[in-house]
Short mmCIF file of C-alpha atoms in Angstrom, two decimals:
data_model
loop_
_atom_site.label_atom_id
_atom_site.label_comp_id
_atom_site.label_asym_id
_atom_site.label_seq_id
_atom_site.Cartn_x
_atom_site.Cartn_y
_atom_site.Cartn_z
CA UNK A 1 6.61 43.63 -41.03
CA UNK A 2 9.85 42.15 -39.74
CA UNK A 3 10.90 38.92 -38.09
CA UNK A 4 12.79 39.85 -34.92
CA UNK A 5 14.32 36.92 -33.10
CA UNK A 6 14.64 34.87 -36.29
CA UNK A 7 17.77 32.96 -37.26
CA UNK A 8 18.43 31.19 -40.56
CA UNK A 9 21.29 29.02 -41.80
CA UNK A 10 23.51 30.58 -44.46
CA UNK A 11 22.42 27.81 -46.82
CA UNK A 12 18.81 28.90 -46.13
CA UNK A 13 17.91 25.29 -45.35
CA UNK A 14 16.14 26.08 -42.09
CA UNK A 15 14.59 29.07 -40.30
CA UNK A 16 14.30 29.19 -36.52
CA UNK A 17 12.24 31.60 -34.40
CA UNK A 18 14.14 32.01 -31.15
CA UNK A 19 12.28 31.71 -27.85
CA UNK A 20 14.70 32.60 -25.02
CA UNK A 21 15.35 29.93 -22.40
CA UNK A 22 14.09 27.20 -24.78
CA UNK A 23 17.32 25.58 -26.03
CA UNK A 24 18.15 28.47 -28.38
CA UNK A 25 21.92 28.18 -27.82
CA UNK A 26 21.90 24.46 -28.59
CA UNK A 27 19.69 24.89 -31.64
CA UNK A 28 21.79 27.79 -32.93
CA UNK A 29 24.96 25.71 -32.58
CA UNK A 30 23.36 22.80 -34.46
CA UNK A 31 22.24 25.15 -37.24
CA UNK A 32 25.76 26.57 -37.48
CA UNK A 33 27.22 23.04 -37.53
CA UNK A 34 24.86 21.96 -40.31
CA UNK A 35 26.37 24.57 -42.63
CA UNK A 36 30.00 24.61 -41.50
CA UNK A 37 30.77 21.13 -40.13
CA UNK A 38 31.91 22.65 -36.85
CA UNK A 39 30.35 24.41 -33.91
CA UNK A 40 30.67 28.16 -33.46
CA UNK A 41 33.64 28.91 -31.21
CA UNK A 42 31.89 30.83 -28.44
CA UNK A 43 28.36 31.81 -27.54
CA UNK A 44 26.20 31.47 -30.66
CA UNK A 45 24.34 34.62 -29.63
CA UNK A 46 27.58 36.51 -30.35
CA UNK A 47 27.95 35.13 -33.89
CA UNK A 48 27.87 37.89 -36.49
CA UNK A 49 28.73 35.73 -39.48
CA UNK A 50 28.18 32.13 -40.51
CA UNK A 51 24.47 32.46 -39.81
CA UNK A 52 21.70 34.89 -40.73
CA UNK A 53 20.03 36.70 -37.84
CA UNK A 54 17.31 39.32 -37.98
CA UNK A 55 19.43 41.54 -35.72
CA UNK A 56 22.09 41.67 -38.47
CA UNK A 57 20.73 44.20 -40.96
CA UNK A 58 22.15 42.62 -44.18
CA UNK A 59 20.40 39.34 -43.22
CA UNK A 60 16.95 40.91 -42.96
CA UNK A 61 15.96 40.87 -46.66
CA UNK A 62 17.18 37.27 -47.00
CA UNK A 63 15.17 36.13 -43.98
CA UNK A 64 12.10 38.09 -45.04
CA UNK A 65 12.16 36.66 -48.58
CA UNK A 66 12.66 33.12 -47.30
CA UNK A 67 9.93 33.32 -44.67
CA UNK A 68 7.31 35.04 -46.83
CA UNK A 69 7.85 32.61 -49.70
CA UNK A 70 7.89 29.58 -47.36
CA UNK A 71 11.14 28.54 -49.05
CA UNK A 72 12.48 26.38 -46.24
CA UNK A 73 11.46 24.54 -43.11
CA UNK A 74 10.68 26.92 -40.24
CA UNK A 75 10.28 25.98 -36.59
CA UNK A 76 10.41 27.14 -33.00
CA UNK A 77 10.77 25.37 -29.68
CA UNK A 78 8.69 25.94 -26.58
CA UNK A 79 9.25 24.79 -23.03
CA UNK A 80 7.17 24.06 -19.97
CA UNK A 81 6.35 27.58 -18.72
CA UNK A 82 7.27 26.74 -15.12
CA UNK A 83 10.73 25.40 -15.95
CA UNK A 84 11.28 28.29 -18.37
CA UNK A 85 10.56 31.02 -15.81
CA UNK A 86 12.52 29.11 -13.14
CA UNK A 87 15.49 28.99 -15.51
CA UNK A 88 15.08 32.72 -16.20
CA UNK A 89 15.05 33.46 -12.48
CA UNK A 90 18.29 31.60 -11.76
CA UNK A 91 20.07 32.75 -14.93
CA UNK A 92 18.92 36.35 -15.31
CA UNK A 93 18.03 37.37 -11.75
CA UNK A 94 20.30 35.33 -9.44
CA UNK A 95 23.21 34.90 -11.84
CA UNK A 96 26.03 37.15 -12.92
CA UNK A 97 26.06 37.61 -16.71
CA UNK A 98 28.99 36.96 -19.07
CA UNK A 99 30.01 40.61 -18.83
CA UNK A 100 30.47 40.24 -15.05
CA UNK A 101 27.41 42.34 -14.24
CA UNK A 102 23.81 41.78 -13.25
CA UNK A 103 21.17 41.41 -15.97
CA UNK A 104 19.72 44.75 -17.13
CA UNK A 105 21.73 46.83 -14.67
CA UNK A 106 19.22 48.15 -12.16
CA UNK A 107 16.67 45.33 -12.45
CA UNK A 108 17.97 43.24 -9.53
CA UNK A 109 18.18 46.22 -7.14
CA UNK A 110 14.59 47.08 -8.13
CA UNK A 111 13.48 43.51 -7.36
CA UNK A 112 15.28 43.58 -4.02
CA UNK A 113 13.75 46.91 -3.05
CA UNK A 114 10.18 46.62 -4.38
CA UNK A 115 9.54 42.88 -4.19
CA UNK A 116 11.91 41.66 -1.45
CA UNK A 117 13.71 39.28 -3.79
CA UNK A 118 17.00 37.97 -2.38
CA UNK A 119 19.71 36.88 -4.82
CA UNK A 120 22.49 35.86 -2.47
CA UNK A 121 23.93 39.28 -1.80
CA UNK A 122 25.92 41.60 -4.03
CA UNK A 123 28.15 38.79 -5.30
CA UNK A 124 25.37 36.22 -5.56
CA UNK A 125 27.35 33.75 -3.46
CA UNK A 126 25.55 33.95 -0.10
CA UNK A 127 22.85 31.49 0.96
CA UNK A 128 19.27 32.67 0.53
CA UNK A 129 15.74 31.26 0.53
CA UNK A 130 15.44 30.40 -3.16
CA UNK A 131 11.80 29.35 -2.94
CA UNK A 132 10.69 32.56 -1.23
CA UNK A 133 12.71 34.69 -3.66
CA UNK A 134 11.34 32.83 -6.68
CA UNK A 135 7.77 33.34 -5.45
CA UNK A 136 8.43 37.06 -5.09
CA UNK A 137 9.96 37.14 -8.56
CA UNK A 138 6.77 35.51 -9.89
CA UNK A 139 4.79 38.46 -8.51
CA UNK A 140 7.11 40.81 -10.39
CA UNK A 141 6.77 38.80 -13.62
CA UNK A 142 2.98 38.83 -13.23
CA UNK A 143 2.97 42.60 -12.75
CA UNK A 144 5.10 43.20 -15.85
CA UNK A 145 3.00 40.89 -18.01
CA UNK A 146 -0.42 41.92 -16.73
CA UNK A 147 0.01 45.63 -16.02
CA UNK A 148 3.36 46.46 -17.69
CA UNK A 149 4.56 47.80 -14.32
CA UNK A 150 7.05 48.51 -12.98
CA UNK A 151 8.43 47.89 -16.51
CA UNK A 152 7.56 46.27 -19.82
CA UNK A 153 7.67 42.45 -19.79
CA UNK A 154 11.04 40.90 -20.52
CA UNK A 155 11.38 38.44 -23.40
CA UNK A 156 12.98 35.86 -21.09
CA UNK A 157 9.82 35.32 -19.04
CA UNK A 158 6.91 36.76 -20.99
#
């Protein structure tokens, strides 16, 4: 069965189903704080201890047992779809990621070539028509969600 995208406090007091671009970093930090009395030093997505995550194999049986037995409070957070996809566009498409590279390697060049999306040049620092580029990105998102072309939908906007 599985519960991908699920986080749980070490104390098993709360279970959270992550929805990207819907306050997941803030919620993860609060969950970490509730068990440890301090915030995680860094990006909570990088935490490999101090919190159970489905992506961490030893955590999977604990999460599965907790969720299937309804042992603790479980929740998720959603966001206005427009503001969520707009946030995804600026963060994942226009922005440079923490590793200094573009999101998903060849995705931005594909958007530039096939959809005419502009992201402010190679460095992302040049001026560009953000409204026009966002509208073109919406066509791409529609195509991935509706027809799974030119790729499968991405979790950040589907």
